[in-house]
Coordinates of C-alpha atoms and ligand atoms in Angstrom, one line a residue:
M1 CA 1.8 -22.5 -27.9
T2 CA -1.0 -22.1 -30.5
S3 CA -2.0 -18.7 -32.0
G4 CA -4.1 -16.4 -29.9
S5 CA -6.0 -15.2 -32.9
L6 CA -9.7 -15.9 -32.9
N7 CA -11.7 -15.7 -36.2
A8 CA -14.5 -17.3 -38.2
R9 CA -12.2 -19.7 -39.9
R10 CA -10.7 -21.0 -36.7
R11 CA -14.2 -21.3 -35.2
E12 CA -15.4 -23.4 -38.1
R13 CA -12.5 -25.8 -37.9
E14 CA -12.6 -26.3 -34.2
L15 CA -16.4 -26.7 -34.1
A16 CA -16.1 -29.4 -36.7
E17 CA -13.5 -31.3 -34.6
L18 CA -15.7 -31.3 -31.6
A19 CA -18.9 -32.1 -33.5
A20 CA -17.1 -35.1 -34.9
G21 CA -17.0 -36.5 -31.4
E22 CA -13.6 -35.5 -30.0
R23 CA -13.8 -35.4 -26.2
V24 CA -12.1 -32.6 -24.2
D25 CA -11.2 -32.4 -20.5
V26 CA -13.4 -29.3 -19.8
V27 CA -16.3 -27.6 -21.5
V28 CA -17.1 -24.2 -20.2
V29 CA -20.5 -22.8 -21.0
G30 CA -20.6 -19.0 -21.1
G31 CA -18.2 -16.5 -22.6
G32 CA -18.3 -13.7 -20.0
V33 CA -15.4 -12.8 -17.7
T34 CA -16.0 -15.9 -15.6
G35 CA -16.1 -18.4 -18.4
A36 CA -13.2 -16.9 -20.3
G37 CA -11.2 -16.9 -17.0
I38 CA -12.0 -20.5 -16.4
A39 CA -11.0 -21.4 -20.0
L40 CA -7.6 -19.7 -19.5
D41 CA -7.0 -21.3 -16.1
A42 CA -7.8 -24.8 -17.4
A43 CA -5.9 -24.5 -20.7
S44 CA -2.9 -23.0 -19.0
R45 CA -2.8 -26.0 -16.6
G46 CA -2.5 -28.2 -19.8
L47 CA -6.1 -29.4 -19.9
S48 CA -8.0 -29.5 -23.3
V49 CA -10.8 -27.0 -23.2
A50 CA -13.8 -25.8 -25.2
L51 CA -15.8 -22.7 -24.3
V52 CA -19.3 -22.3 -25.8
E53 CA -21.0 -18.9 -25.8
A54 CA -24.5 -18.4 -27.1
H55 CA -23.8 -15.0 -28.7
D56 CA -20.5 -13.3 -28.5
L57 CA -17.7 -12.9 -26.0
A58 CA -18.8 -10.4 -23.3
F59 CA -22.4 -10.5 -24.5
G60 CA -23.8 -10.6 -21.0
T61 CA -23.3 -8.7 -17.7
S62 CA -19.5 -8.5 -18.3
R63 CA -19.9 -5.6 -20.7
W64 CA -22.3 -3.6 -18.6
S65 CA -20.1 -3.1 -15.5
S66 CA -18.7 0.2 -14.1
K67 CA -15.3 -1.0 -15.5
L68 CA -13.7 -0.7 -12.1
V69 CA -11.1 -3.1 -10.6
H70 CA -12.3 -2.7 -7.0
G71 CA -10.1 -2.8 -3.9
G72 CA -13.0 -4.2 -1.9
L73 CA -13.6 -1.2 0.3
R74 CA -17.4 -1.5 0.3
Y75 CA -17.1 -5.2 1.5
L76 CA -15.4 -4.0 4.7
A77 CA -18.5 -2.0 5.6
H78 CA -20.5 -5.3 5.4
G79 CA -17.9 -7.0 7.6
E80 CA -16.8 -9.2 4.8
L81 CA -13.1 -9.0 5.5
G82 CA -12.0 -12.1 3.5
L83 CA -13.9 -10.9 0.4
A84 CA -12.4 -7.4 0.8
H85 CA -8.9 -8.8 1.0
E86 CA -9.5 -11.1 -2.0
S87 CA -10.6 -8.2 -4.1
A88 CA -7.6 -6.1 -3.2
V89 CA -5.2 -9.0 -3.9
E90 CA -6.9 -9.7 -7.3
R91 CA -6.8 -6.0 -8.2
G92 CA -3.1 -5.9 -7.5
I93 CA -2.5 -9.0 -9.6
M94 CA -4.3 -7.5 -12.6
M95 CA -2.7 -4.1 -12.3
T96 CA 0.8 -5.2 -11.8
R97 CA 1.2 -8.6 -13.5
T98 CA -1.6 -10.0 -15.7
A99 CA -3.2 -6.9 -17.3
P100 CA -1.3 -3.7 -16.6
H101 CA -2.0 -2.7 -20.2
L102 CA -5.8 -2.8 -19.7
T103 CA -5.9 -1.1 -16.3
R104 CA -5.1 2.3 -14.8
A105 CA -5.2 4.0 -11.4
M106 CA -8.3 6.1 -11.3
P107 CA -8.3 9.1 -9.0
Q108 CA -11.6 9.3 -7.1
L109 CA -12.7 12.6 -5.6
F110 CA -15.3 12.8 -2.7
P111 CA -16.3 16.5 -2.8
L112 CA -17.3 18.0 0.5
Y113 CA -20.3 20.4 0.5
P114 CA -22.4 21.8 3.3
S115 CA -24.7 18.8 2.8
T116 CA -21.9 16.5 3.9
S117 CA -21.8 16.6 7.7
R118 CA -18.4 16.4 9.6
A119 CA -19.4 13.0 10.8
Q120 CA -20.0 11.7 7.3
Q121 CA -16.7 13.3 6.2
A122 CA -14.9 11.4 9.1
L123 CA -16.6 8.2 8.1
V124 CA -15.5 8.5 4.4
A125 CA -12.0 9.4 5.5
A126 CA -11.8 6.4 7.8
G127 CA -13.1 4.2 5.0
L128 CA -10.5 5.5 2.6
R129 CA -7.7 4.8 5.2
A130 CA -9.1 1.3 5.6
G131 CA -9.1 0.9 1.8
D132 CA -5.4 1.9 1.8
G133 CA -4.8 -0.7 4.5
L134 CA -6.2 -3.3 2.1
R135 CA -3.9 -2.1 -0.6
R136 CA -0.9 -2.5 1.7
A137 CA -2.1 -5.9 2.9
A138 CA -2.4 -7.0 -0.7
R139 CA 1.2 -5.6 -1.3
T140 CA 0.2 -3.3 -4.2
P141 CA 2.7 -0.5 -4.2
S142 CA 1.7 3.1 -3.7
S143 CA 3.5 3.9 -7.0
V144 CA 0.6 1.9 -8.6
L145 CA -2.2 3.2 -6.4
P146 CA -1.3 6.3 -4.5
R147 CA -2.3 6.9 -0.8
P148 CA -5.6 8.8 -0.1
R149 CA -5.3 12.4 1.1
S150 CA -7.4 15.5 1.7
V151 CA -7.3 18.3 -0.9
P152 CA -8.3 21.9 -0.7
A153 CA -11.3 23.2 -2.8
A154 CA -9.0 24.8 -5.4
E155 CA -7.2 21.5 -6.1
A156 CA -10.5 19.6 -6.2
L157 CA -11.8 22.1 -8.8
A158 CA -8.5 21.7 -10.8
L159 CA -9.0 17.9 -10.8
A160 CA -12.7 18.0 -11.6
P161 CA -13.5 21.4 -13.2
G162 CA -17.2 20.6 -13.6
L163 CA -17.8 20.6 -9.9
A164 CA -19.9 23.5 -8.4
A165 CA -17.5 25.9 -6.6
H166 CA -20.2 27.3 -4.4
G167 CA -20.0 25.8 -0.9
L168 CA -17.2 23.4 -1.8
R169 CA -14.9 23.2 1.3
G170 CA -12.5 20.6 -0.1
A171 CA -12.5 17.0 -1.0
L172 CA -11.0 13.6 -0.1
L173 CA -8.9 12.0 -2.9
A174 CA -8.3 8.3 -3.2
Y175 CA -7.3 5.8 -6.0
D176 CA -8.8 2.6 -7.3
G177 CA -8.3 0.5 -10.4
A178 CA -10.2 1.0 -13.6
L179 CA -10.3 -1.0 -16.9
V180 CA -9.9 0.6 -20.3
D181 CA -13.0 -1.5 -21.1
D182 CA -14.6 -4.6 -19.5
A183 CA -15.4 -6.3 -22.8
R184 CA -11.7 -5.9 -23.9
L185 CA -10.7 -7.8 -20.7
V186 CA -12.9 -10.7 -21.7
V187 CA -11.6 -10.8 -25.3
S188 CA -8.1 -10.7 -24.0
L189 CA -8.7 -13.6 -21.6
A190 CA -10.4 -15.7 -24.3
R191 CA -7.5 -15.0 -26.7
T192 CA -4.9 -15.9 -24.1
A193 CA -6.8 -19.1 -23.4
A194 CA -6.9 -19.8 -27.2
S195 CA -3.1 -19.3 -27.2
F196 CA -3.0 -22.4 -24.9
G197 CA -5.1 -24.3 -27.3
A198 CA -8.6 -23.6 -25.9
R199 CA -11.4 -23.7 -28.5
I200 CA -13.4 -20.6 -28.1
L201 CA -16.7 -21.0 -29.9
T202 CA -19.2 -18.2 -30.0
R203 CA -22.7 -18.3 -31.5
L204 CA -23.1 -21.7 -29.9
S205 CA -26.0 -22.0 -27.5
A206 CA -26.2 -24.7 -24.9
T207 CA -29.6 -26.2 -24.8
S208 CA -29.0 -28.8 -22.1
L209 CA -26.1 -29.8 -19.8
T210 CA -25.0 -32.8 -17.9
A211 CA -21.8 -33.4 -16.0
D212 CA -20.1 -34.7 -19.2
R213 CA -22.1 -33.5 -22.2
V214 CA -23.4 -30.2 -23.6
S215 CA -26.0 -30.2 -26.4
V216 CA -25.6 -27.1 -28.6
V217 CA -27.3 -25.3 -31.4
D218 CA -25.0 -23.5 -33.9
G219 CA -26.4 -19.9 -34.3
V220 CA -24.6 -19.7 -37.7
S221 CA -25.7 -22.9 -39.4
G222 CA -28.6 -23.9 -37.3
S223 CA -27.2 -27.4 -36.8
T224 CA -27.1 -29.2 -33.5
A225 CA -24.4 -31.3 -31.9
D226 CA -23.3 -32.8 -28.6
I227 CA -19.9 -31.9 -27.1
H228 CA -18.4 -34.4 -24.7
A229 CA -16.1 -33.5 -21.8
R230 CA -14.7 -35.1 -18.7
Q231 CA -16.3 -32.1 -16.8
V232 CA -18.8 -29.5 -17.8
I233 CA -18.8 -26.1 -16.0
N234 CA -21.8 -23.8 -16.2
A235 CA -20.5 -20.2 -16.2
T236 CA -23.6 -18.5 -17.6
G237 CA -23.9 -15.8 -15.0
V238 CA -27.4 -14.5 -14.5
W239 CA -28.7 -17.2 -16.9
A240 CA -27.1 -20.0 -14.8
G241 CA -30.4 -21.0 -13.3
T242 CA -32.0 -21.6 -16.7
L243 CA -29.6 -24.5 -17.3
T244 CA -29.6 -26.2 -13.9
G245 CA -31.8 -26.4 -10.8
A246 CA -28.8 -26.4 -8.5
V247 CA -28.6 -22.7 -8.2
R248 CA -31.0 -19.9 -7.2
L249 CA -30.1 -16.4 -8.2
R250 CA -31.5 -13.0 -7.2
P251 CA -30.6 -10.7 -10.1
S252 CA -30.1 -7.1 -9.4
L253 CA -30.2 -4.4 -12.1
G254 CA -27.6 -1.7 -12.3
S255 CA -27.9 1.3 -14.7
H256 CA -25.4 3.7 -16.1
L257 CA -25.9 6.8 -18.3
V258 CA -23.4 7.7 -21.0
L259 CA -22.4 11.4 -21.4
A260 CA -20.7 12.4 -24.7
P261 CA -17.1 13.9 -24.4
G262 CA -17.3 17.5 -23.3
T263 CA -20.7 17.3 -21.6
V264 CA -19.2 17.6 -18.1
P265 CA -15.6 19.1 -17.8
M266 CA -14.0 16.2 -15.9
G267 CA -10.3 15.6 -16.6
T268 CA -9.4 12.0 -15.6
T269 CA -10.7 12.1 -12.0
S270 CA -13.9 10.4 -11.1
V271 CA -16.4 12.0 -8.7
N272 CA -18.2 10.1 -6.0
I273 CA -21.4 11.4 -4.6
G274 CA -23.0 10.0 -1.5
V275 CA -26.6 8.8 -1.8
P276 CA -28.6 10.8 0.7
G277 CA -29.6 8.7 3.8
E278 CA -27.1 5.9 3.0
T279 CA -23.6 5.6 4.5
N280 CA -22.1 3.2 2.0
R281 CA -23.7 4.0 -1.3
F282 CA -22.3 6.4 -3.9
V283 CA -23.2 7.5 -7.4
F284 CA -20.1 7.9 -9.6
L285 CA -19.1 10.1 -12.5
L286 CA -16.5 8.0 -14.3
P287 CA -14.4 9.7 -17.0
Q288 CA -13.2 7.3 -19.7
P289 CA -10.0 7.4 -21.7
D290 CA -12.1 8.3 -24.8
G291 CA -13.6 11.4 -23.1
R292 CA -17.0 9.8 -22.5
V293 CA -18.3 9.9 -18.9
Y294 CA -20.3 7.1 -17.4
L295 CA -22.8 8.1 -14.7
G296 CA -23.9 5.2 -12.5
L297 CA -25.0 3.2 -10.6
T298 CA -28.2 1.8 -9.3
D299 CA -28.9 -1.5 -7.5
E300 CA -32.5 -2.9 -7.7
P301 CA -33.7 -6.5 -7.4
V302 CA -35.6 -7.7 -10.5
S303 CA -37.7 -10.8 -11.1
G304 CA -39.1 -12.5 -14.2
P305 CA -37.4 -13.9 -17.3
I306 CA -33.8 -12.7 -18.0
P307 CA -33.7 -10.4 -21.0
D308 CA -30.8 -10.7 -23.4
V309 CA -30.1 -7.0 -23.1
P310 CA -31.6 -5.2 -20.0
V311 CA -33.1 -1.8 -20.4
V312 CA -32.5 1.3 -18.1
P313 CA -35.7 2.2 -16.2
E314 CA -36.8 5.8 -16.6
S315 CA -36.7 6.2 -12.8
D316 CA -33.0 5.4 -12.8
V317 CA -32.3 8.2 -15.3
D318 CA -34.0 10.8 -13.1
F319 CA -32.2 9.4 -9.9
L320 CA -28.7 9.5 -11.5
L321 CA -29.2 12.9 -13.2
S322 CA -30.5 14.6 -10.0
L323 CA -27.8 13.2 -7.8
A324 CA -24.9 14.2 -10.2
S325 CA -26.5 17.6 -10.7
S326 CA -26.4 18.2 -6.9
V327 CA -22.6 18.6 -7.2
L328 CA -22.1 20.1 -10.7
A329 CA -21.8 23.7 -11.7
R330 CA -24.2 23.1 -14.6
P331 CA -27.0 20.7 -13.7
L332 CA -27.5 17.8 -16.1
T333 CA -30.8 17.3 -18.0
R334 CA -32.1 14.5 -20.1
A335 CA -30.8 16.3 -23.2
D336 CA -27.3 15.5 -21.9
V337 CA -27.8 11.8 -22.0
A338 CA -26.2 10.4 -25.1
G339 CA -26.6 6.7 -24.2
S340 CA -27.3 4.4 -21.4
Y341 CA -26.8 0.8 -20.4
A342 CA -27.9 -1.7 -17.7
G343 CA -26.7 -5.0 -16.5
L344 CA -27.9 -7.8 -14.2
R345 CA -25.7 -8.8 -11.3
P346 CA -25.7 -12.6 -10.9
L347 CA -26.2 -12.5 -7.1
V348 CA -26.6 -15.8 -5.3
E349 CA -29.9 -16.0 -3.3
G350 CA -29.7 -15.0 0.3
G351 CA -31.6 -12.7 2.6
G352 CA -31.6 -8.9 2.8
R353 CA -31.6 -6.1 0.2
S354 CA -29.8 -6.7 -3.1
A355 CA -27.3 -3.9 -2.3
D356 CA -26.4 -5.9 0.8
L357 CA -26.3 -9.3 -0.8
S358 CA -22.8 -10.8 -0.8
R359 CA -20.6 -10.4 -3.9
K360 CA -18.9 -13.7 -2.9
H361 CA -18.8 -16.3 -5.6
A362 CA -20.0 -19.9 -5.3
V363 CA -18.8 -23.1 -7.0
L364 CA -21.7 -25.5 -6.7
A365 CA -21.7 -29.2 -7.7
G366 CA -25.2 -30.5 -8.6
S367 CA -26.3 -34.0 -7.6
D368 CA -25.8 -34.9 -11.3
G369 CA -22.1 -33.8 -11.1
L370 CA -22.5 -30.6 -13.2
L371 CA -20.4 -27.7 -11.8
T372 CA -21.9 -24.2 -11.7
V373 CA -19.9 -21.0 -10.9
V374 CA -21.8 -17.9 -10.1
G375 CA -21.6 -14.6 -8.2
G376 CA -18.4 -12.7 -7.7
K377 CA -17.2 -9.7 -9.5
L378 CA -15.3 -8.9 -12.6
T379 CA -12.3 -8.0 -10.3
T380 CA -12.3 -11.5 -8.8
Y381 CA -12.7 -13.5 -12.0
R382 CA -9.2 -15.1 -11.7
R383 CA -9.9 -16.4 -8.2
M384 CA -13.3 -17.7 -9.3
A385 CA -11.7 -19.5 -12.2
E386 CA -9.0 -21.0 -10.0
D387 CA -11.7 -22.3 -7.5
A388 CA -13.8 -23.7 -10.4
V389 CA -11.0 -25.5 -12.1
D390 CA -9.7 -26.9 -8.7
A391 CA -13.2 -28.3 -8.2
A392 CA -13.4 -29.7 -11.7
V393 CA -10.0 -31.4 -11.3
K394 CA -11.2 -33.0 -8.1
L395 CA -14.6 -34.0 -9.3
A396 CA -13.6 -35.5 -12.6
G397 CA -10.2 -36.9 -11.4
L398 CA -8.2 -34.9 -14.0
S399 CA -4.5 -35.0 -13.7
T400 CA -3.0 -31.6 -14.2
S401 CA -0.5 -29.0 -12.8
P402 CA -1.5 -26.3 -10.2
C403 CA -3.1 -23.0 -11.2
R404 CA -0.6 -20.6 -12.7
T405 CA -2.8 -17.6 -13.7
A406 CA -1.6 -15.2 -10.9
R407 CA 1.7 -15.0 -12.8
L408 CA 0.5 -15.3 -16.3
P409 CA 0.4 -12.1 -18.3
L410 CA -2.5 -11.8 -20.8
L411 CA -1.7 -11.3 -24.5
G412 CA -0.5 -7.8 -24.9
A413 CA 0.5 -7.4 -21.2
A414 CA 3.9 -6.0 -20.1
P415 CA 5.2 -4.2 -17.0
R416 CA 4.1 -0.5 -17.0
S417 CA 7.7 0.6 -17.5
S418 CA 7.8 -1.4 -20.8
L419 CA 4.4 -0.3 -22.0
S420 CA 5.5 3.3 -22.0
L421 CA 8.2 2.3 -24.5
V422 CA 5.9 0.5 -27.0
D423 CA 6.1 2.2 -30.3
A424 CA 2.5 3.1 -31.0
A425 CA 0.0 5.8 -30.1
P426 CA -0.8 5.7 -26.3
R427 CA -4.5 5.2 -27.1
L428 CA -3.7 2.0 -28.9
V429 CA -1.3 0.8 -26.2
A430 CA -4.0 1.2 -23.6
R431 CA -6.3 -1.1 -25.6
Y432 CA -3.8 -3.5 -27.2
G433 CA -0.7 -3.3 -25.0
T434 CA 2.4 -4.8 -26.7
E435 CA 0.2 -5.8 -29.7
A436 CA -0.5 -2.1 -30.5
P437 CA 2.3 -1.8 -33.1
R438 CA 0.7 -4.7 -35.0
V439 CA -2.7 -2.9 -35.1
A440 CA -1.0 0.3 -36.2
A441 CA 1.0 -1.6 -38.9
L442 CA -2.3 -2.4 -40.6
G443 CA -2.7 1.3 -41.2
E444 CA 0.9 1.5 -42.5
L445 CA 0.3 -1.3 -45.0
D446 CA -2.9 0.2 -46.3
A447 CA -3.5 4.0 -45.8
E448 CA -7.3 3.7 -45.7
F449 CA -7.0 1.5 -42.5
A450 CA -5.3 4.4 -40.7
E451 CA -8.5 6.5 -41.1
P452 CA -11.2 6.8 -38.5
V453 CA -14.4 4.8 -39.1
A454 CA -16.4 8.0 -38.9
P455 CA -15.6 11.7 -38.9
G456 CA -14.4 12.6 -35.3
S457 CA -14.2 9.0 -34.1
D458 CA -11.0 7.8 -32.6
I459 CA -11.6 4.2 -33.7
T460 CA -9.6 3.5 -36.9
A461 CA -10.5 1.0 -39.7
A462 CA -7.4 -1.0 -38.6
E463 CA -9.1 -1.8 -35.3
V464 CA -12.1 -3.2 -37.1
V465 CA -9.9 -5.4 -39.3
W466 CA -7.9 -6.5 -36.3
A467 CA -11.2 -7.4 -34.5
V468 CA -12.3 -9.7 -37.3
R469 CA -8.9 -11.3 -38.0
N470 CA -7.8 -11.7 -34.3
E471 CA -10.5 -11.0 -31.8
G472 CA -13.3 -13.3 -33.0
A473 CA -15.7 -10.6 -34.2
L474 CA -18.1 -12.3 -36.6
D475 CA -20.3 -9.4 -37.6
V476 CA -21.0 -5.7 -37.4
A477 CA -22.7 -5.9 -34.0
D478 CA -19.7 -7.7 -32.5
V479 CA -17.5 -4.7 -33.6
L480 CA -19.9 -1.9 -32.7
E481 CA -21.1 -3.3 -29.4
R482 CA -18.2 -5.2 -27.9
R483 CA -14.8 -4.9 -29.6
T484 CA -15.2 -1.2 -29.8
R485 CA -17.9 0.4 -27.6
L486 CA -19.2 2.8 -30.3
A487 CA -22.7 1.5 -29.7
L488 CA -22.8 2.9 -26.1
I489 CA -23.7 6.1 -27.9
P490 CA -26.2 5.0 -30.6
S491 CA -25.5 8.0 -32.8
D492 CA -21.8 7.2 -32.8
A493 CA -22.6 3.6 -33.9
E494 CA -24.9 4.9 -36.7
A495 CA -22.3 7.2 -38.0
A496 CA -19.8 4.3 -38.3
R497 CA -22.1 1.5 -39.2
A498 CA -21.8 1.5 -43.0
R499 CA -18.0 1.8 -42.9
V500 CA -17.7 -0.9 -40.3
A501 CA -20.0 -3.2 -42.3
E502 CA -17.8 -2.7 -45.4
L503 CA -14.6 -3.5 -43.4
V504 CA -16.1 -6.5 -41.7
D505 CA -17.2 -8.0 -45.0
K506 CA -13.8 -7.4 -46.6
S507 CA -12.0 -8.8 -43.6
L508 CA -14.2 -11.9 -43.4
A509 CA -13.6 -12.6 -47.1
G510 CA -9.9 -12.2 -46.6
L511 CA -9.8 -15.0 -44.0
T512 CA -10.5 -17.8 -46.5
Ligands
LIG1 C1 -24.2 -2.6 -13.4 C2 -23.1 -3.4 -13.0 C3 -21.9 -2.9 -12.7 C4 -20.8 -3.7 -12.3 N1 -19.6 -3.1 -12.1 C5 -18.5 -3.9 -11.7 C6 -17.3 -3.3 -11.6 O1 -17.1 -2.1 -11.8 N2 -16.3 -4.1 -11.2 C7 -16.4 -5.4 -10.9 O2 -15.5 -6.1 -10.6 N3 -17.6 -6.0 -11.1 C8 -18.7 -5.3 -11.5 N4 -19.9 -5.8 -11.7 C9 -20.0 -7.3 -11.6 C10 -19.5 -8.0 -12.8 O3 -19.8 -7.3 -14.0 C11 -20.2 -9.4 -12.9 O4 -20.0 -10.1 -11.7 C12 -19.5 -10.2 -14.0 O5 -19.4 -9.5 -15.2 C13 -20.3 -11.5 -14.3 O6 -19.6 -12.2 -15.3 P1 -20.1 -13.7 -15.8 O7 -19.1 -14.1 -16.8 O8 -20.3 -14.5 -14.6 O9 -21.5 -13.4 -16.4 P2 -21.8 -12.8 -17.9 O10 -20.9 -11.8 -18.3 O11 -23.3 -12.5 -18.0 O12 -21.5 -14.1 -18.9 C14 -22.4 -15.1 -19.0 C15 -22.4 -15.5 -20.5 O13 -23.1 -16.7 -20.7 C16 -23.8 -16.7 -21.9 N5 -24.9 -17.7 -21.9 C17 -26.0 -17.6 -21.3 N6 -26.8 -18.7 -21.5 C18 -26.1 -19.5 -22.4 C19 -26.3 -20.7 -23.0 N7 -27.5 -21.4 -22.9 N8 -25.3 -21.2 -23.8 C20 -24.1 -20.6 -24.0 N9 -23.9 -19.4 -23.4 C21 -24.8 -18.8 -22.6 C22 -24.2 -15.3 -22.0 O14 -24.5 -14.9 -23.4 C23 -23.1 -14.5 -21.4 O15 -22.2 -14.0 -22.3 C24 -21.0 -5.1 -12.2 C25 -22.2 -5.6 -12.5 C26 -23.3 -4.8 -12.9 C27 -24.6 -5.4 -13.3

């Protein structure tokens, strides 16, 4: 096995090897969860792999999610039983085998106020029981995701102290999976792929694709090259249609607001608020391990050119604040919004409202032999990758072993019982798993690395150094926006920027 460390020096070496004409089995275009998952699947089957990403790992939609590992409950309401089951199975695989370190069970509270009719309450309760049925069918133990139950008002308030007490008659409590961070999952997938020899090349933009060749521009040097492969796979998410005519997407914008720690007293339990007039749509208050709370989510079709970084529409801010305020003791105002983010779902064209479009994924072979993989969810990335690599193997006649990712722990993964014994701060274990002691050791070698990057921040200098040496961060933006999520609150990023810049420069210089 090769090292799972990604950095500027490795990138330079591997890019030179490919630009010199070396042909690989598979080139994956796109470094989101789908592309990184495909790189891991293919490399762990013994195929030679290169992944090219125009910007940085998790630059696209994969960093703008709600960070949930869904059990597929909402698909049941659409009658998509197969998809619901697939989601529950993939959730179980991630939480118990491949990424226990990056996932946790998130309690979800559905508070019951006079505005919730008894019929609505019965509907939600039935849905939660069905969701628990999915968990059982997927063989995920209740020790990992406890069964749903009703709780009295006093317990609901103890779990989510920010809720309005007036009129609260109780709540329904269920559990779903949540990620410590979506971008960390992508980085972890890419590094695990790299440990099987995959070349993970960021700042490399594909300008044209055929079934066996990708023309690229290097965003660092400006030079161009052709990379040759037995099979090219287009995994560029919402941008997929810009590189091939074989796929038609109907992007849908989803917004979240970011509340600073302490804005809403929340504990670790999320709160789900039904959207008035809808039976299967909720707005969520999602507490994060760092104390921030994400408030989302919207679902609106958009048209026109795909922006690099989508912007939250003003109307979404009002919608989310007013719905959350309807259940909180202290209504939220715009002054409470510390940050916001929006992402584009890469939904495959079909009829109906975008909220009703299927989240199924599609593996499409163009008449030219180029494979494109789109749709799906972060939760189902592994299954998407398996289907894509199976198709590539068939199409290009590659000889390889069967998919093994359902049993392949990502770098840093270990059973939950072992994670609790890892000798490092729990916050680091939740982000780095069994690698946490190596991150902490940087701070033991050099005391300045143990310090936070800004007063009051929980991110240490050691994490920045680790990001540059091992996680492929090439500049300050990679660190602020994706390896850490400091930039989700712009003032947090500004407070840390100068120190992070100093650490990035020093760490890059130390690589040579
Ligand atoms: C608001 C929102 C909330 C969501 N919440 C959840 C959730 O909680 N749970 C869940 O399971 N799913 C969730 N999803 C869905 C999930 O986030 C997406 O399905 C998934 O991240 C898509 O990943 P991807 O890798 O296909 O696309 P992306 O992450 O967009 O990756 C595509 C990559 O391709 C790169 N690229 C584009 N063009 C080129 C080019 N020419 N050359 C090289 N690279 C290129 C881009 O830079 C990008 O990094 C959510 C989606 C949204 C929008």
